[in-house]
Short mmCIF file of N, CA and C in Angstrom, two decimals:
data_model
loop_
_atom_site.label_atom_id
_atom_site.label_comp_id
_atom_site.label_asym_id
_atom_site.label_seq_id
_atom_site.Cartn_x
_atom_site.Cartn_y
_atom_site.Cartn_z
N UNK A 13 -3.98 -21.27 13.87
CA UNK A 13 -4.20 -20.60 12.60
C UNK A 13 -2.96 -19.78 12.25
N UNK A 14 -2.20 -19.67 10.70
CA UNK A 14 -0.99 -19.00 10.63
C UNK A 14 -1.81 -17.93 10.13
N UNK A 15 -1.56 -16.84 10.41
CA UNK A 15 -1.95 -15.43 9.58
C UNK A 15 -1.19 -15.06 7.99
N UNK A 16 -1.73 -14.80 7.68
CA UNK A 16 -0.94 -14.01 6.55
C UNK A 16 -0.29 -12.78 6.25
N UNK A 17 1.09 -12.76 5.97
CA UNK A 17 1.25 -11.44 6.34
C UNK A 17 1.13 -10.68 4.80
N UNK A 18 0.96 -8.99 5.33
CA UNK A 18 0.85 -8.17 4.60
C UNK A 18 1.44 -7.08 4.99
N UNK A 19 2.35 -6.34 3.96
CA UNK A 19 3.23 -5.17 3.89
C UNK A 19 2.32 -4.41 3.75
N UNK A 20 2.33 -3.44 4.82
CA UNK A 20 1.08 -2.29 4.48
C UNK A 20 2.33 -0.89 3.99
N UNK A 21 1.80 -0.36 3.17
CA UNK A 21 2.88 0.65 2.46
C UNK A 21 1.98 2.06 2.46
N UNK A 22 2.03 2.97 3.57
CA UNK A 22 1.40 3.92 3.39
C UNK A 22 2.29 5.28 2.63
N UNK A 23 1.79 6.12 1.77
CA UNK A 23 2.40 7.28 0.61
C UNK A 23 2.48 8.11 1.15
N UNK A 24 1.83 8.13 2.56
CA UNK A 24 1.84 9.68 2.92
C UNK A 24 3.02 9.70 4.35
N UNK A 25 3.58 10.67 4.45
CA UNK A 25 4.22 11.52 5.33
C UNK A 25 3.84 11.93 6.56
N UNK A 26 3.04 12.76 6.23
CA UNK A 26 1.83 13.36 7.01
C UNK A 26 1.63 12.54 8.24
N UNK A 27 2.36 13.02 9.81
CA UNK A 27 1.47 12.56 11.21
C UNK A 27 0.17 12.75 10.90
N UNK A 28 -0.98 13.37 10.37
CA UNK A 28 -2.14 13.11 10.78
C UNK A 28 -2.75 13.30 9.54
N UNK A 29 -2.08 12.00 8.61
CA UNK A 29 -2.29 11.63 7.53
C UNK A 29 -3.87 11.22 7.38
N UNK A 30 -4.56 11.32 6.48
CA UNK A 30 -5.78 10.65 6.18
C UNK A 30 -5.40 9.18 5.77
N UNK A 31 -4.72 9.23 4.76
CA UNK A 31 -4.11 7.63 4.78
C UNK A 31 -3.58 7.21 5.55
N UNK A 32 -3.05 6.90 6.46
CA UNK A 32 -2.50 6.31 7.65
C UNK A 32 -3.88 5.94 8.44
N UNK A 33 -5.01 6.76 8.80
CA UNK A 33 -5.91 6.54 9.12
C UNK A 33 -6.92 5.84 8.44
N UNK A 34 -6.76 5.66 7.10
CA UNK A 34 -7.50 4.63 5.97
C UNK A 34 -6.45 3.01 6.62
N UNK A 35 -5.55 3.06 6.44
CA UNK A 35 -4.59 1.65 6.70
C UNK A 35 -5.03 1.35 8.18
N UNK A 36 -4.94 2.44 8.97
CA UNK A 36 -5.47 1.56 10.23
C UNK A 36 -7.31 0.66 10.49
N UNK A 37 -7.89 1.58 9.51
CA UNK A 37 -9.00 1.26 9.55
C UNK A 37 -9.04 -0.19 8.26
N UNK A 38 -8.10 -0.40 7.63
CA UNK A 38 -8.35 -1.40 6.57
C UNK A 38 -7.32 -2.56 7.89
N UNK A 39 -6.69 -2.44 8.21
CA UNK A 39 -5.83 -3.31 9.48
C UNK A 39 -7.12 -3.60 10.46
N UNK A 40 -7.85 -2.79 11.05
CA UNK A 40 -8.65 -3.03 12.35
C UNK A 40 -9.99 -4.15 11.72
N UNK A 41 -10.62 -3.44 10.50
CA UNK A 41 -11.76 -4.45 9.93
C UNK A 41 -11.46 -5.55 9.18
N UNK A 42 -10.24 -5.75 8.80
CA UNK A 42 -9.66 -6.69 8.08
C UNK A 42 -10.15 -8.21 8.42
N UNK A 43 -10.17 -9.18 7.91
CA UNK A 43 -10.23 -10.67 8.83
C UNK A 43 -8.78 -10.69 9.63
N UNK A 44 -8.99 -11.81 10.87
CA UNK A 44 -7.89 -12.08 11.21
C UNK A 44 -7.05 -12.92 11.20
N UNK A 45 -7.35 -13.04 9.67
CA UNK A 45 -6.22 -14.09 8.89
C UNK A 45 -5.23 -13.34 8.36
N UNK A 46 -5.10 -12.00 8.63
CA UNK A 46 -4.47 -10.93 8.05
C UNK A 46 -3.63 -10.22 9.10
N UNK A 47 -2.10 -10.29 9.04
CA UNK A 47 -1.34 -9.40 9.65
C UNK A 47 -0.69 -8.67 9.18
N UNK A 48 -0.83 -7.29 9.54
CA UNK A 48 -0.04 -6.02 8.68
C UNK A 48 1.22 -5.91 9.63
N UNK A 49 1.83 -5.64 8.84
CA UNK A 49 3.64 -5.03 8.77
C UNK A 49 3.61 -3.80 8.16
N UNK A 50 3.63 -2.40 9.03
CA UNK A 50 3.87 -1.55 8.26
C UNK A 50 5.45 -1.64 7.74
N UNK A 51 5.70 -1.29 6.55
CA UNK A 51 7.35 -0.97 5.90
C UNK A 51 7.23 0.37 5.65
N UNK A 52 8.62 0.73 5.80
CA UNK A 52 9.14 2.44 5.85
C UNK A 52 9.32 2.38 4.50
N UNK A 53 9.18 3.52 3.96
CA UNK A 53 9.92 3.85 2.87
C UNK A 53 10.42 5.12 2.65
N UNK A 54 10.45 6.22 3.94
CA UNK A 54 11.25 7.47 3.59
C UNK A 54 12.12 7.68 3.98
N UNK A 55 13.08 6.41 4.14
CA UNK A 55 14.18 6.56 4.48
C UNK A 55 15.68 5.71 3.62
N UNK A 56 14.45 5.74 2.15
CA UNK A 56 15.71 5.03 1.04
C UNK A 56 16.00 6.65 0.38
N UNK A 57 17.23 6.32 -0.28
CA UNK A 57 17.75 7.27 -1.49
C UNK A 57 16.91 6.90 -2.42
N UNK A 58 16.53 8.44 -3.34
CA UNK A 58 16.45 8.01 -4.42
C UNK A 58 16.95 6.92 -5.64
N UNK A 59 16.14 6.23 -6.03
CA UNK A 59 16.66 4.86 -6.93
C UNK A 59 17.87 5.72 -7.65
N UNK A 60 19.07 4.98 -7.88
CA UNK A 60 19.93 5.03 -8.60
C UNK A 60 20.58 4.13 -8.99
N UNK A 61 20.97 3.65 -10.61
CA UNK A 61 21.30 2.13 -10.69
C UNK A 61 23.10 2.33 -10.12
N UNK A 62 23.84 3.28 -9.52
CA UNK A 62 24.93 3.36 -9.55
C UNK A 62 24.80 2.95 -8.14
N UNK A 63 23.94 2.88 -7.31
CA UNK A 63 23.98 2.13 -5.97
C UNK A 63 23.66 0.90 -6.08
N UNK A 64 23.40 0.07 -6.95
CA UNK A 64 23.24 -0.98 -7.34
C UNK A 64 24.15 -2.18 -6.49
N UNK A 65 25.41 -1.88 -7.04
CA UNK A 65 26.28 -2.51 -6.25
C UNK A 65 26.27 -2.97 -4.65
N UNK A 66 25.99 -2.05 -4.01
CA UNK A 66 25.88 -1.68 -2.27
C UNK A 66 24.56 -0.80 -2.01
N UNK A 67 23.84 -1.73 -2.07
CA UNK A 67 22.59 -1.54 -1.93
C UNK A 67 22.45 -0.83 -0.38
N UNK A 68 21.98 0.64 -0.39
CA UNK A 68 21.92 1.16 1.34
C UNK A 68 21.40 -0.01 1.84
N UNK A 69 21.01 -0.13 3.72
CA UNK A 69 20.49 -1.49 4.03
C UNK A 69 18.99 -0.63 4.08
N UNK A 70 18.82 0.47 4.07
CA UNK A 70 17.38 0.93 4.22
C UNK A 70 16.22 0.33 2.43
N UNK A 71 17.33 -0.33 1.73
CA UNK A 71 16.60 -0.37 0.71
C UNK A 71 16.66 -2.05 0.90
N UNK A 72 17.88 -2.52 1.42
CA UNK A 72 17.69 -4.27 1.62
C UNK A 72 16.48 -4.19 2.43
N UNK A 73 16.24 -3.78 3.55
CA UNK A 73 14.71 -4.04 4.09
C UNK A 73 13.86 -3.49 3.83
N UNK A 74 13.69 -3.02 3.04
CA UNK A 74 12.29 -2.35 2.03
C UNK A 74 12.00 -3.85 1.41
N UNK A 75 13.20 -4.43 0.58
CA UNK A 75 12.85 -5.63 -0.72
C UNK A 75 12.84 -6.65 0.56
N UNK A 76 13.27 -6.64 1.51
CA UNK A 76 13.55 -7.70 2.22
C UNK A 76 12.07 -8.32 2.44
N UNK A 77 11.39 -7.04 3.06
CA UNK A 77 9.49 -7.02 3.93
C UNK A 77 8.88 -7.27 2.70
N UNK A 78 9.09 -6.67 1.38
CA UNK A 78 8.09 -7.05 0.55
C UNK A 78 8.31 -8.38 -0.10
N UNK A 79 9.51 -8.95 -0.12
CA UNK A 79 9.71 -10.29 -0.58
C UNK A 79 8.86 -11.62 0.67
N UNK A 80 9.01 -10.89 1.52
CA UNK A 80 8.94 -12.09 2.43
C UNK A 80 7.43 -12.10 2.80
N UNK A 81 6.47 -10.95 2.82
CA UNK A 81 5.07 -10.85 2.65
C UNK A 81 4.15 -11.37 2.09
N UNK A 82 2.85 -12.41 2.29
CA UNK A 82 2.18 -12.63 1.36
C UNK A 82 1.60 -11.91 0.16
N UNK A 83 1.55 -10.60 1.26
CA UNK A 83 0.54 -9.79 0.29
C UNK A 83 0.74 -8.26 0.46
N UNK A 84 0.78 -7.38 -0.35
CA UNK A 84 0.76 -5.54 -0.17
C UNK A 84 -0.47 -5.08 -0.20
N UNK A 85 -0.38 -4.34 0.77
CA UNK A 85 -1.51 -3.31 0.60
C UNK A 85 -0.80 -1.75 1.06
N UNK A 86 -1.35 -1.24 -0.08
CA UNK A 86 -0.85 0.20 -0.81
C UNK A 86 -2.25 1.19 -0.44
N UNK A 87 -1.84 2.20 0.51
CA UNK A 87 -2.73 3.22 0.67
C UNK A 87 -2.05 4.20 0.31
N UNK A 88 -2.38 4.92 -0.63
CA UNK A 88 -1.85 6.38 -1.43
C UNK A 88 -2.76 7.31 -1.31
N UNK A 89 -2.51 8.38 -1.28
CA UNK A 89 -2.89 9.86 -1.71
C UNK A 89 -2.93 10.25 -2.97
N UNK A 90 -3.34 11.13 -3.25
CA UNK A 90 -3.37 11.44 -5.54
C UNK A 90 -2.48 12.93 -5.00
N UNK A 91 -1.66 12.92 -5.98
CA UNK A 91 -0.84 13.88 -5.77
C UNK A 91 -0.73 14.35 -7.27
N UNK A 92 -1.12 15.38 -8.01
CA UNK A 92 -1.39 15.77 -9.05
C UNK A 92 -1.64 14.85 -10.15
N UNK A 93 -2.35 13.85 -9.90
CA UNK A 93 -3.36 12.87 -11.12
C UNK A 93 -2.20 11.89 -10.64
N UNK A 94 -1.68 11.42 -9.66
CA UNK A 94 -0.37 10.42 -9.83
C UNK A 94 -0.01 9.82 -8.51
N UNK A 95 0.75 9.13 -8.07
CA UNK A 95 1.06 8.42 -7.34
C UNK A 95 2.60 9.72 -6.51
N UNK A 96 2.29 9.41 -5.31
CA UNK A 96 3.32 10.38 -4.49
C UNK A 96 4.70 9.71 -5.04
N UNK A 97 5.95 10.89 -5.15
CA UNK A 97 7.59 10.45 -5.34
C UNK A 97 8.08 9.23 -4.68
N UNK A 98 7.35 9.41 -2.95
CA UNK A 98 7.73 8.04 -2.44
C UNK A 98 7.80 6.71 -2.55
N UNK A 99 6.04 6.86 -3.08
CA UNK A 99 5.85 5.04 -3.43
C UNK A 99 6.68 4.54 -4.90
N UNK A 100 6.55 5.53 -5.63
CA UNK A 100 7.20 5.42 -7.34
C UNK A 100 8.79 5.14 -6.72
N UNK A 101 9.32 5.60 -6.29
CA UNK A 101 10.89 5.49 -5.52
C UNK A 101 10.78 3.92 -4.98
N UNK A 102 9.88 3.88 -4.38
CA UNK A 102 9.87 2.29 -3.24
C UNK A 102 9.45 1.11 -4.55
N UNK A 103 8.89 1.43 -5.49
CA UNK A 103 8.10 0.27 -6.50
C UNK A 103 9.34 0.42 -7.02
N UNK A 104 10.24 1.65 -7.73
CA UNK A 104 11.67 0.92 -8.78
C UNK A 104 12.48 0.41 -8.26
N UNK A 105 12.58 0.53 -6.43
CA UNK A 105 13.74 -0.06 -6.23
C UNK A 105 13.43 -1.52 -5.91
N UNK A 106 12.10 -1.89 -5.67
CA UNK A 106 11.57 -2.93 -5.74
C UNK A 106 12.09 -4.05 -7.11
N UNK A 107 11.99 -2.83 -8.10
CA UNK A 107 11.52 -3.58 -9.44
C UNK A 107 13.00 -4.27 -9.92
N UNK A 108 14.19 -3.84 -9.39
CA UNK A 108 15.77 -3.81 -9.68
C UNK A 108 16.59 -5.03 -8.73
N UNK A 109 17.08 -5.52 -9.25
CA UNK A 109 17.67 -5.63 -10.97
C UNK A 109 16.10 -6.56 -11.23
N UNK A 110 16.06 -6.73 -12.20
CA UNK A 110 15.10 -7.29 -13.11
C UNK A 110 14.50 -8.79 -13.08
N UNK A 111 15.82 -9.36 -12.44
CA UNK A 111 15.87 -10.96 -12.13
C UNK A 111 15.43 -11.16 -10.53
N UNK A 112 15.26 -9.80 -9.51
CA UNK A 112 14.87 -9.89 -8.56
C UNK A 112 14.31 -9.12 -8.11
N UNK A 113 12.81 -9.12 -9.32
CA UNK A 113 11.76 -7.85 -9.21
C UNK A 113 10.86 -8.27 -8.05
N UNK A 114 10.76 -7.93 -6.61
CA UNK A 114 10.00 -8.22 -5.62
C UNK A 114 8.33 -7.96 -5.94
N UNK A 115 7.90 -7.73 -7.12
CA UNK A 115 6.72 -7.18 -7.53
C UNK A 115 6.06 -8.48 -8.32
N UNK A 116 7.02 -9.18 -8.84
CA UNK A 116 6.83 -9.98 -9.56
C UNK A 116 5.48 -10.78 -8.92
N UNK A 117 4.10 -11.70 -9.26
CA UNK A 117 3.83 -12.54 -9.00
C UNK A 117 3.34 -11.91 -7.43
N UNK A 118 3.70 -10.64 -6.85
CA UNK A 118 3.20 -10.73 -5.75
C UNK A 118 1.60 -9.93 -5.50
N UNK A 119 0.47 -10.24 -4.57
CA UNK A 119 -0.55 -9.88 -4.42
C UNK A 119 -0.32 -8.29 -3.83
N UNK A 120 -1.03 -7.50 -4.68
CA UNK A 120 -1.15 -6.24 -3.62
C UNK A 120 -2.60 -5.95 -4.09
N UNK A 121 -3.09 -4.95 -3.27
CA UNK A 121 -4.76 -4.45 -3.25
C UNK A 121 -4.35 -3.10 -2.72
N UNK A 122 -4.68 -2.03 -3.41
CA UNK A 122 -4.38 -0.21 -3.11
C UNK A 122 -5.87 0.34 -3.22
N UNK A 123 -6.06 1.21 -2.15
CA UNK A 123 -6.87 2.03 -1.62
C UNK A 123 -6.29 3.76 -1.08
N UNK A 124 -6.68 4.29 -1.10
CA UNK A 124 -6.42 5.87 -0.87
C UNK A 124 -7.46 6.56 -0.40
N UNK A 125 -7.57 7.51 0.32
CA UNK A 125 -8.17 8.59 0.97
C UNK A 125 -8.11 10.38 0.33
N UNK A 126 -8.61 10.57 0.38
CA UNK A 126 -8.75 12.31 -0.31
C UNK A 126 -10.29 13.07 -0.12
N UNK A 127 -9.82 14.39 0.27
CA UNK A 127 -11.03 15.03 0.93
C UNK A 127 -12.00 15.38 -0.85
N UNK A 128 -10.99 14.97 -2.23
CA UNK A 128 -11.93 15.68 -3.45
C UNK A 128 -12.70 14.80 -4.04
N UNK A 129 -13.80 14.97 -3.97
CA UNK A 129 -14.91 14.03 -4.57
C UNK A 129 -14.88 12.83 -5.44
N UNK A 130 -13.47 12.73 -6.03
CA UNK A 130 -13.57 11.25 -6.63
C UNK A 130 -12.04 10.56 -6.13
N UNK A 131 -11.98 11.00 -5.10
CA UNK A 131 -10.96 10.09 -3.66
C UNK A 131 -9.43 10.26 -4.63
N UNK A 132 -8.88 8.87 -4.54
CA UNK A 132 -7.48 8.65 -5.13
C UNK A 132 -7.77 7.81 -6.52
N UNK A 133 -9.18 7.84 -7.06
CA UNK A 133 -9.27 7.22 -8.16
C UNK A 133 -8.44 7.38 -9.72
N UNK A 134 -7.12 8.46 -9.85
CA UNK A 134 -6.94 8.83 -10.78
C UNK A 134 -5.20 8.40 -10.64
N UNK A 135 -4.65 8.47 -9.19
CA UNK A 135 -3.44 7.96 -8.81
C UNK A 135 -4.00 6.20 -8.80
N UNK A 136 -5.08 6.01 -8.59
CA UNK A 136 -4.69 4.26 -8.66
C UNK A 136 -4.87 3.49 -9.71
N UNK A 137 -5.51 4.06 -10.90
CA UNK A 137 -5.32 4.30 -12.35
C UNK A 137 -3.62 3.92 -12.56
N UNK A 138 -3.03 5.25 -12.38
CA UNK A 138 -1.74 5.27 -12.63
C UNK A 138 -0.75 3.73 -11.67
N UNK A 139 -1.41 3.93 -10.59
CA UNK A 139 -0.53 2.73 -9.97
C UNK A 139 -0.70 1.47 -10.48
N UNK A 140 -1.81 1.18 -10.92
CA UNK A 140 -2.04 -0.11 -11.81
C UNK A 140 -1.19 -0.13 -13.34
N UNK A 141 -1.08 0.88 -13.92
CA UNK A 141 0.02 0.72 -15.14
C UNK A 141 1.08 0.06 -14.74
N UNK A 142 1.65 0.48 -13.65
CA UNK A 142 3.09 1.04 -12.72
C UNK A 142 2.99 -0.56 -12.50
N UNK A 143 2.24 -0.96 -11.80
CA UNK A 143 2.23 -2.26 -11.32
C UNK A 143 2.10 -3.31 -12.07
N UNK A 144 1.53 -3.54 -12.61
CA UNK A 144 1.29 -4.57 -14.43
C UNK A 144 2.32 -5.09 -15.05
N UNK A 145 3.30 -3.64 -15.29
CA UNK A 145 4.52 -4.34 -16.25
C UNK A 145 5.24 -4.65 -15.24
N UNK A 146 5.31 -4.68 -13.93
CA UNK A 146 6.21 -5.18 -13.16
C UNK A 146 6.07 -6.67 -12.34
N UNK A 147 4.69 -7.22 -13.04
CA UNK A 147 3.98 -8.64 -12.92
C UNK A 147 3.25 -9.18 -11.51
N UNK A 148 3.04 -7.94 -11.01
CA UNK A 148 2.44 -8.00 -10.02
C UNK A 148 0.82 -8.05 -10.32
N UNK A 149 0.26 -8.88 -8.72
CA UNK A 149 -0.70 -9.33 -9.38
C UNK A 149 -2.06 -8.51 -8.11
N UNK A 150 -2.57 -7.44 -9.26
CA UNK A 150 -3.33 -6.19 -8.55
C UNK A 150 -4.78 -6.55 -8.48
N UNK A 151 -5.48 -6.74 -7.00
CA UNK A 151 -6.50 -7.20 -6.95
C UNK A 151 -7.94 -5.94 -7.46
N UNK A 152 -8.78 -6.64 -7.87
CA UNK A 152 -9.55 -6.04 -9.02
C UNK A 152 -10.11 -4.83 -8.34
N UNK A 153 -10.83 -3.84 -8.96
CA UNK A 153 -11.91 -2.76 -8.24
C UNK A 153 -11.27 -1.53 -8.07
N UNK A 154 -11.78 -0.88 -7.47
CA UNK A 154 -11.42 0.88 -7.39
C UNK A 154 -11.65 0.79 -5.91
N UNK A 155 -11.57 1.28 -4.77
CA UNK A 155 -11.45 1.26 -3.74
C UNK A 155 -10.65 2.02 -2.98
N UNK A 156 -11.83 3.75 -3.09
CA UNK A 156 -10.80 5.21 -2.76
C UNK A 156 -12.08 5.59 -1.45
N UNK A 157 -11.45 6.19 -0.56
CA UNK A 157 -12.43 7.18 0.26
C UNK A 157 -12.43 8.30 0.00
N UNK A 158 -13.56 9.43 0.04
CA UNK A 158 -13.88 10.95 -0.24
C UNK A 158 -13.64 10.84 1.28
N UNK A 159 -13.04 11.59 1.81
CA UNK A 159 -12.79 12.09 3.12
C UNK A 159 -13.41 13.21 3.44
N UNK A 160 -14.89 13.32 3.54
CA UNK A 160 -15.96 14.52 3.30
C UNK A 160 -15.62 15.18 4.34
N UNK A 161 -15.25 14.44 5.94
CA UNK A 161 -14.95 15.53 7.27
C UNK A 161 -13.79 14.85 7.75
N UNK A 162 -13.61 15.61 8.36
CA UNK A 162 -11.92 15.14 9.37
C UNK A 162 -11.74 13.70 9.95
N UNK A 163 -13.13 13.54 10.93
CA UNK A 163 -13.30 13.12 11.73
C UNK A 163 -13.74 11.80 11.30
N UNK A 164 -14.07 11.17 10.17
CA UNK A 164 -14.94 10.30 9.48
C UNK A 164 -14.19 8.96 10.11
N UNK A 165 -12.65 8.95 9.93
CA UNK A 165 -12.00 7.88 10.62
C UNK A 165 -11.03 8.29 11.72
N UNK A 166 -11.21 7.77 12.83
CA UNK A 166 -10.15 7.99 13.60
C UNK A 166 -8.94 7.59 13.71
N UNK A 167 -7.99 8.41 14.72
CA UNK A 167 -6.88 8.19 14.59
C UNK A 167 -6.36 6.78 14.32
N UNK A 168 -7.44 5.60 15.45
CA UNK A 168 -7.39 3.95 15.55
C UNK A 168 -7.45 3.47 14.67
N UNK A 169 -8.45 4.16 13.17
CA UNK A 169 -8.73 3.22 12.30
C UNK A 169 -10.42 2.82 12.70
N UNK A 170 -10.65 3.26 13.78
CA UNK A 170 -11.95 2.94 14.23
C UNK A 170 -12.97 4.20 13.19
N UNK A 171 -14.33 3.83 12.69
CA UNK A 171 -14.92 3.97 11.89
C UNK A 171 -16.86 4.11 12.58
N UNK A 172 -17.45 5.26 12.61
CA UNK A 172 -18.41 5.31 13.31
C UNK A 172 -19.71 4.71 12.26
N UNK A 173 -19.53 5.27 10.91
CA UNK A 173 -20.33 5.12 9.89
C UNK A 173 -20.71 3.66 9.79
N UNK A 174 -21.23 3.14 9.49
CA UNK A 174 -21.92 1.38 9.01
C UNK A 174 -21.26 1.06 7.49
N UNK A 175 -21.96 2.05 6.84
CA UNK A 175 -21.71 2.18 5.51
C UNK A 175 -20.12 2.02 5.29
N UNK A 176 -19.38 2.88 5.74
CA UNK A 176 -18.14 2.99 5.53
C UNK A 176 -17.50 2.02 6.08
N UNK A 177 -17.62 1.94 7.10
CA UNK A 177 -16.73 0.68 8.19
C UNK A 177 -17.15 -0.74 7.17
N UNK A 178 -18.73 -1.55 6.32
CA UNK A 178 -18.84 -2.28 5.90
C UNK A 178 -17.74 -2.19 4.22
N UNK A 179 -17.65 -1.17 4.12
CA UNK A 179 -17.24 -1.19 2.61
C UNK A 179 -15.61 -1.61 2.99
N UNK A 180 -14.99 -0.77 4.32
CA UNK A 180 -13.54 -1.31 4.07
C UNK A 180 -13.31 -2.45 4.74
N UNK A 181 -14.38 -3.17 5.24
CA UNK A 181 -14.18 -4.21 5.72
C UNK A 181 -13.91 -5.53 4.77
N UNK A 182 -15.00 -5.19 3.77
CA UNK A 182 -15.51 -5.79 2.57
C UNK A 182 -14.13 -5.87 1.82
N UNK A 183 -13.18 -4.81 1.77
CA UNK A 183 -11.77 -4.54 0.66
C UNK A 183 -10.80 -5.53 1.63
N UNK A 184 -10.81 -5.46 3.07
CA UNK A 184 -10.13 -6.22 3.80
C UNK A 184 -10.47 -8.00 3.21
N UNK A 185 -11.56 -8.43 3.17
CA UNK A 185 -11.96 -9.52 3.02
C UNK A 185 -11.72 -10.10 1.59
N UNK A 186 -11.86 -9.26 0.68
CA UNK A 186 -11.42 -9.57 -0.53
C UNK A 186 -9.73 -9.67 -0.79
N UNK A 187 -9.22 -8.62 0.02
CA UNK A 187 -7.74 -8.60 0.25
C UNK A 187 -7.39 -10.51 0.52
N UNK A 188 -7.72 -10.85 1.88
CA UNK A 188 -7.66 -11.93 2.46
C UNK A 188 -8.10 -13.05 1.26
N UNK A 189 -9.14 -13.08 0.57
CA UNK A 189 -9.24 -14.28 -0.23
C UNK A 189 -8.60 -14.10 -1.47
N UNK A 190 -8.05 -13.05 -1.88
CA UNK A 190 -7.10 -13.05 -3.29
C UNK A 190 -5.74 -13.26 -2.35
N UNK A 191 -4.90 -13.43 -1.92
CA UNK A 191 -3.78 -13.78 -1.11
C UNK A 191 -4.22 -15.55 -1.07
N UNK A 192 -5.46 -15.90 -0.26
CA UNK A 192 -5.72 -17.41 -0.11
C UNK A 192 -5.14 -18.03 -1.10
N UNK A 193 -6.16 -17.66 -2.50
CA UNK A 193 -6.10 -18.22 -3.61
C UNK A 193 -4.90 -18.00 -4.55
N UNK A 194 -4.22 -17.16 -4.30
CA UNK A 194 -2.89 -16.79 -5.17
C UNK A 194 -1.77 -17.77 -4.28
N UNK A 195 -2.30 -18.39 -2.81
CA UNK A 195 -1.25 -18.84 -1.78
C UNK A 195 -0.67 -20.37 -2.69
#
C-alpha cells in the first residue's frame, strides 16, 4: 500500500501547544493511508519580493514539502479573529512568484484548537479567503476544538473522550478521501 503524504503545518510555537496536540491526535486517528510530514515554518524571513532572487534555503524547503505532498493539513490557533503571522508568512511565500504558486490545485483540510467557546472558527473563516484566491482546493466543513480542560488531548495525540477521538477521526477520514479523489 503507498501512503499518502501530508504536510502537517502547525501555527503555533508553543512547546505545549494545544495545536500541536490537535495534529498529533488528527496524525494518530487518521487512516493509514495517511502520512504526516511535519514542515517548519519559523525559521523563514519574512516574505519579501527583494529575496526573490535567492530564495533563503529555509524557504526552498518550506515550497519544496508542500509541492511534493499530496495533501496539507493546517492546524491553527485564532489569534485576534485571524490566522497567526506565521502561517500568513508560510502561505505568501508559498503563493510567489505566481507561476509557481505551491497552493495552486493543492488539497489542504484546517482544524484548530482554542480553550474559547467557538474554537478557531473565525481564523478558519479567514484562512479560507486566504486560500481560495490562491486555488487551493479547501476541504469542506468547520472543524475547530473548544479545548474546555488541559488535559482533553494528550501530549501523544491520544484522546480519552469517544465523542472527541470519533469526530477527529472522522476529519482524518474525510482528509484521506478528498486527497483519493483529487489524486
Amino acid at each position: 500500500m503507498t501512503r499518502k503524504s501530508v504536510a502537517m503545518l502547525v501555527a503555533s510555537l508553543r512547546k505545549e501547544s494545544i495545536n500541536l496536540k490537535l495534529a498529533r491526535a488528527v496524525e494518530r486517528y487518521a487512516p493509514q493511508t495517511l502520512r504526516f510530514d511535519y514542515v517548519r515554518m519559523d525559521d523563514m524571513p519574512y516574505y519579501n519580493g527583494d529575496l526573490e532572487g535567492q530564495r533563503p534555503e529555509s524557504v526552498r524547503r518550506f515550497t519544496d514539502s508542500i509541492r511534493a505532498a499530496d495533501g496539507v493539513c493546517c492546524v491553527t490557533p485564532e489569534y485576534n479573529r485571524s490566522i497567526p503571522a506565521l502561517l500568513k508568512n508560510a502561505i505568501d511565500w508559498g503563493s510567489k512568484p505566481p507561476a509557481e504558486n505551491v497552493w495552486k490545485d493543492k488539497v489542504l483540510a484546517m482544524t484548530g484548537a482554542s480553550p474559547g467557546g467557538i474554537g478557531t472558527a473565525v481564523a478558519q473563516q479567514h484562512l479560507r479567503q486566504i486560500l481560495a484566491i490562491q486555488g487551493c482546493i479547501v476541504m469542506p466543513g468547520e472543524t475547530y476544538i473548544s479545548f474546555k480542560t488541559p488535559d482533553m488531548i494528550q501530549p501523544d495525540g491520544s484522546i480519552a473522550d469517544e465523542a472527541v477521538r470519533e469526530f477527529i477521526a472522522a476529519f482524518g477520514a474525510r482528509l484521506a478521501a478528498l486527497i483519493e479523489r483529487m489524486a
